[in-house]
Short mmCIF file of C-alpha atoms and ligand atoms in Angstrom, two decimals:
data_model
loop_
_atom_site.label_atom_id
_atom_site.label_comp_id
_atom_site.label_asym_id
_atom_site.label_seq_id
_atom_site.Cartn_x
_atom_site.Cartn_y
_atom_site.Cartn_z
CA MET J 154 28.69 116.47 90.05
CA SER J 155 28.56 120.15 90.98
CA SER J 156 25.53 121.45 92.82
CA ASN J 157 24.68 123.55 89.73
CA GLU J 158 24.33 120.44 87.61
CA ALA J 159 22.21 118.85 90.25
CA ASP J 160 19.95 121.91 90.37
CA ALA J 161 19.46 121.79 86.60
CA ARG J 162 17.59 118.50 86.86
CA PRO J 163 13.80 118.56 86.65
CA TYR J 164 13.85 117.56 90.24
CA GLY J 165 16.88 118.86 92.14
CA ARG J 166 18.89 116.46 94.21
CA ARG J 167 17.32 117.77 97.38
CA ALA J 168 13.81 117.13 96.03
CA PHE J 169 14.91 113.74 94.80
CA LEU J 170 16.22 112.76 98.22
CA GLY J 171 13.01 114.09 99.72
CA LEU J 172 10.93 111.92 97.43
CA LEU J 173 13.06 108.93 98.17
CA ALA J 174 12.78 109.54 101.89
CA ALA J 175 8.99 109.90 101.60
CA GLY J 176 8.85 106.60 99.74
CA LEU J 177 11.03 104.86 102.25
CA THR J 178 9.07 106.33 105.12
CA SER J 179 5.77 104.99 103.88
CA PHE J 180 7.56 101.72 103.33
CA ALA J 181 8.72 101.69 106.95
CA TRP J 182 5.26 102.55 108.31
CA ALA J 183 3.67 99.74 106.42
CA GLY J 184 2.73 96.44 108.00
CA PRO J 185 4.07 93.09 106.84
CA ALA J 186 1.51 92.77 104.05
CA SER J 187 2.52 96.10 102.52
CA ARG J 188 6.11 95.06 102.48
CA ILE J 189 5.09 92.48 99.92
CA PHE J 190 3.15 95.18 98.06
CA ALA J 191 5.99 97.68 98.38
CA PRO J 192 5.90 100.54 95.91
CA VAL J 193 8.82 101.02 93.58
CA THR J 194 10.96 103.78 95.02
CA SER J 195 14.39 102.80 93.84
CA GLN J 196 14.41 104.21 90.32
CA PHE J 197 14.62 107.93 89.73
CA SER J 198 12.59 107.71 86.50
CA GLN J 199 9.64 106.26 88.37
CA LEU J 200 9.50 109.19 90.75
CA THR J 201 9.21 111.89 88.11
CA GLY J 202 6.58 113.41 85.86
CA ASP J 203 3.20 111.75 85.81
CA LEU J 204 4.70 108.67 87.40
CA LEU J 205 4.85 110.49 90.70
CA PRO J 206 2.03 109.10 92.83
CA VAL J 207 -0.44 111.79 93.84
CA GLY J 208 -3.72 111.99 95.70
CA GLY J 209 -3.14 109.11 98.07
CA TRP J 210 -2.18 106.52 95.48
CA ARG J 211 0.85 104.30 95.80
CA ILE J 212 2.18 102.90 92.59
CA TYR J 213 2.59 99.16 92.60
CA THR J 214 4.40 96.81 90.29
CA ILE J 215 5.60 93.30 90.98
CA SER J 216 8.47 93.46 88.54
CA GLY J 217 9.92 96.89 89.33
CA SER J 218 9.27 98.04 85.77
CA MET J 219 6.19 99.32 83.97
CA PRO J 220 4.99 98.20 80.56
CA LEU J 221 5.00 101.00 78.01
CA PHE J 222 1.72 101.45 76.13
CA ASP J 223 2.10 101.79 72.35
CA ARG J 224 -1.30 102.46 70.78
CA ARG J 225 -0.20 101.02 67.41
CA THR J 226 0.74 97.62 68.78
CA TRP J 227 -1.35 97.20 71.95
CA ARG J 228 -4.18 94.68 71.69
CA LEU J 229 -6.81 93.42 74.08
CA GLU J 230 -7.30 89.73 73.37
CA LEU J 231 -10.66 88.16 74.18
CA ALA J 232 -9.90 84.47 74.20
CA GLY J 233 -10.59 81.06 75.71
CA LEU J 234 -14.14 79.71 75.92
CA VAL J 235 -15.70 82.12 73.45
CA ARG J 236 -17.48 81.68 70.16
CA LYS J 237 -15.72 84.69 68.61
CA PRO J 238 -12.16 85.31 69.76
CA ARG J 239 -11.33 89.01 69.36
CA SER J 240 -8.25 91.14 69.22
CA LEU J 241 -9.25 94.74 69.94
CA THR J 242 -7.16 97.81 69.24
CA TYR J 243 -7.19 100.83 71.54
CA GLN J 244 -9.52 102.55 69.05
CA ASP J 245 -11.86 99.54 69.16
CA LEU J 246 -11.94 99.82 72.95
CA LEU J 247 -12.70 103.55 72.90
CA ALA J 248 -15.50 102.97 70.36
CA LEU J 249 -17.45 100.74 72.78
CA PRO J 250 -20.21 102.31 74.91
CA ARG J 251 -18.58 104.53 77.51
CA ALA J 252 -19.41 104.26 81.20
CA GLU J 253 -18.40 106.60 84.00
CA GLN J 254 -18.47 106.24 87.75
CA VAL J 255 -17.07 107.62 90.97
CA SER J 256 -15.95 105.01 93.47
CA THR J 257 -13.59 104.43 96.37
CA PHE J 258 -10.45 102.38 95.88
CA HIS J 259 -9.18 100.12 98.68
CA CYS J 260 -5.82 98.40 98.85
CA VAL J 261 -5.76 95.39 101.14
CA THR J 262 -2.79 96.90 102.97
CA GLY J 263 -5.04 99.62 104.38
CA TRP J 264 -4.79 102.71 102.16
CA THR J 265 -7.79 104.01 100.29
CA VAL J 266 -8.48 106.70 97.69
CA GLU J 267 -11.96 108.19 97.80
CA ASN J 268 -13.96 109.56 94.88
CA VAL J 269 -11.91 108.23 92.03
CA HIS J 270 -13.53 109.21 88.72
CA TRP J 271 -13.28 106.35 86.26
CA ALA J 272 -14.31 106.07 82.63
CA GLY J 273 -14.20 102.94 80.55
CA VAL J 274 -16.36 100.10 79.33
CA ARG J 275 -18.59 97.65 81.15
CA LEU J 276 -17.47 94.05 80.84
CA GLU J 277 -20.81 93.00 79.39
CA HIS J 278 -20.07 94.92 76.18
CA LEU J 279 -16.75 93.15 75.74
CA LEU J 280 -18.33 89.80 76.52
CA ALA J 281 -21.10 90.45 74.00
CA LEU J 282 -18.45 90.87 71.29
CA ALA J 283 -16.76 87.58 72.12
CA GLU J 284 -19.87 85.53 72.93
CA PRO J 285 -18.82 83.30 75.86
CA LEU J 286 -19.64 79.60 75.49
CA PRO J 287 -22.01 78.04 78.06
CA ALA J 288 -19.07 76.36 79.84
CA ALA J 289 -17.45 79.74 80.62
CA ARG J 290 -17.68 80.62 84.31
CA ALA J 291 -14.85 83.08 84.98
CA ILE J 292 -12.47 85.55 83.33
CA ARG J 293 -8.74 85.46 83.75
CA PHE J 294 -7.23 88.94 83.34
CA VAL J 295 -3.63 88.97 82.15
CA SER J 296 -1.27 91.92 82.50
CA LEU J 297 1.49 92.92 80.13
CA GLU J 298 3.47 93.00 83.36
CA GLN J 299 4.18 89.31 83.63
CA PRO J 300 3.36 87.25 85.53
CA TYR J 301 0.64 89.47 87.07
CA ASN J 302 -2.87 88.13 86.58
CA ASP J 303 -6.14 87.76 88.47
CA SER J 304 -9.68 86.61 87.83
CA LEU J 305 -13.35 87.26 88.47
CA THR J 306 -16.35 85.00 88.09
CA LEU J 307 -18.68 86.10 85.30
CA GLN J 308 -21.16 87.09 87.98
CA GLN J 309 -18.61 89.35 89.71
CA ALA J 310 -17.36 90.75 86.40
CA THR J 311 -20.83 91.94 85.46
CA LEU J 312 -21.67 93.71 88.74
CA SER J 313 -23.01 97.15 87.93
CA ASP J 314 -19.90 99.13 88.92
CA VAL J 315 -17.25 96.85 87.48
CA MET J 316 -15.44 98.22 84.44
CA LEU J 317 -12.40 98.16 82.29
CA ALA J 318 -11.16 101.69 82.89
CA TYR J 319 -9.16 103.72 80.38
CA GLU J 320 -9.48 107.08 82.15
CA MET J 321 -8.86 108.13 85.72
CA ASP J 322 -9.91 111.54 87.05
CA GLY J 323 -10.61 112.92 83.59
CA ARG J 324 -7.38 111.85 81.89
CA PRO J 325 -6.26 108.77 80.00
CA LEU J 326 -4.73 106.32 82.46
CA THR J 327 -1.10 107.15 83.11
CA ARG J 328 1.60 104.59 82.65
CA ALA J 329 1.99 104.20 86.40
CA HIS J 330 -1.72 103.51 86.85
CA GLY J 331 -1.78 100.82 84.16
CA SER J 332 -2.23 102.40 80.72
CA PRO J 333 -4.10 101.86 78.58
CA ALA J 334 -6.62 99.86 80.63
CA ARG J 335 -7.12 98.35 84.08
CA VAL J 336 -9.83 96.36 85.78
CA VAL J 337 -11.92 98.26 88.35
CA ILE J 338 -14.05 96.43 90.91
CA PRO J 339 -14.70 98.77 93.86
CA GLU J 340 -16.28 96.01 96.01
CA MET J 341 -12.96 94.19 96.08
CA TYR J 342 -9.42 95.00 97.16
CA GLY J 343 -7.10 96.59 94.65
CA TYR J 344 -5.11 93.49 93.75
CA LYS J 345 -8.10 92.26 91.69
CA GLY J 346 -7.63 95.33 89.48
CA VAL J 347 -5.09 94.14 86.94
CA LYS J 348 -3.16 97.05 85.41
CA TRP J 349 -1.65 97.08 81.87
CA LEU J 350 -4.36 94.65 80.81
CA THR J 351 -3.74 92.80 77.55
CA ARG J 352 -5.84 89.64 77.66
CA MET J 353 -9.15 88.38 78.99
CA GLU J 354 -9.50 84.63 78.89
CA LEU J 355 -12.84 82.93 79.48
CA VAL J 356 -12.36 79.79 81.57
CA SER J 357 -14.55 77.10 83.12
CA SER J 358 -13.18 77.40 86.65
CA GLN J 359 -11.56 80.33 88.39
CA PRO J 360 -7.75 80.27 88.29
CA THR J 361 -5.55 81.41 91.18
CA GLY J 362 -4.33 84.99 90.76
CA TYR J 363 -0.84 86.28 91.39
CA TRP J 364 -1.36 87.47 94.99
CA GLU J 365 -3.79 84.64 95.68
CA GLY J 366 -0.96 82.20 95.03
CA LEU J 367 0.84 84.00 97.85
CA GLY J 368 -2.03 83.62 100.32
CA TYR J 369 -4.52 86.41 99.59
CA ASP J 370 -8.23 85.57 99.23
CA GLN J 371 -9.70 84.88 95.81
CA ASN J 372 -12.94 86.59 96.80
CA ALA J 373 -11.40 89.87 97.87
CA TRP J 374 -14.55 91.63 99.18
CA VAL J 375 -13.67 94.88 100.93
CA GLY J 376 -14.16 94.47 104.68
CA ARG J 377 -15.11 90.80 104.35
CA SER J 378 -11.92 89.02 103.31
CA ASN J 379 -8.23 88.73 104.05
CA GLY J 380 -8.87 88.77 107.81
CA TYR J 381 -11.04 91.91 107.77
CA GLY J 382 -14.61 91.93 109.09
N1 MTE B 239 0.07 94.58 86.71
C1 MTE B 239 -0.17 94.91 88.00
N2 MTE B 239 -1.41 95.26 88.38
C2 MTE B 239 -1.65 95.60 89.68
C3 MTE B 239 -0.63 95.52 90.65
C4 MTE B 239 0.67 95.15 90.22
O1 MTE B 239 1.65 95.10 90.99
N3 MTE B 239 0.87 94.85 88.89
N4 MTE B 239 -0.89 95.81 91.97
C5 MTE B 239 -2.32 95.74 92.38
C6 MTE B 239 -2.55 96.30 93.70
S1 MTE B 239 -2.15 95.33 95.04
C7 MTE B 239 -3.12 97.53 93.88
S2 MTE B 239 -3.56 98.12 95.40
C8 MTE B 239 -3.36 98.41 92.72
C9 MTE B 239 -2.60 99.71 92.91
O2 MTE B 239 -2.91 100.60 91.88
P1 MTE B 239 -1.94 101.82 91.56
O3 MTE B 239 -0.55 101.23 91.34
O4 MTE B 239 -2.51 102.45 90.34
O5 MTE B 239 -1.95 102.71 92.76
O6 MTE B 239 -2.95 97.84 91.48
C10 MTE B 239 -3.20 96.45 91.37
N5 MTE B 239 -2.91 96.00 90.03
MO1 MO B 240 -3.03 96.42 96.91
#
């Protein structure tokens, strides 16, 4: 390819190599835990446009690909130990009472993003629609990105600053950040925050989440778990 062709790309080759180097550098700085949580830096498409991580974020996937949100076909299933199983459309989700908050995001590998503006719905409004049965004790959150999943007890899920977020910093969630909805629980490390959420299943005892199966704590309290504090 001539250098002219390369320069015609949205990101020139030089910028591309720069991005790649930046990705690899943060990869090299990271401790052993972050190697497991390594961001995807190998695919050009994931380094461009709104997929480019900004503002201190690192974009994580376990599969190396990102589910694509289609508002006509996406559903949020409320299932398991509930009186009224529900299948909500994106419009249904947006029609629920809106909550907003500003909170700090912590990844267990040590990076944080302060003052993230989130908008979304409190879990209690979703639970009220589905009417959990008395035996329900926890919620299993399932991602479209299989097999990513995690869980919260009902008590944790209804803490006052826990939400299902559909906006970040004043814009609908981007694909990289888990569109159309992700779990936000600022008191816990980021792996509890399932991106590309598609199903909430009410269960009687708390299942082991994806990273928890690999040794991370189920109760992921910031500063009080995973060897911290
Ligand atoms: N589906 C899915 N959700 C996920 C992850 C993932 O790899 N896949 N990584 C988790 C981890 S460890 C962190 S720190 C945050 C990172 O959020 P970000 O990719 O928007 O920066 O997403 C969490 N949710
Ligand atoms: Mo993380």
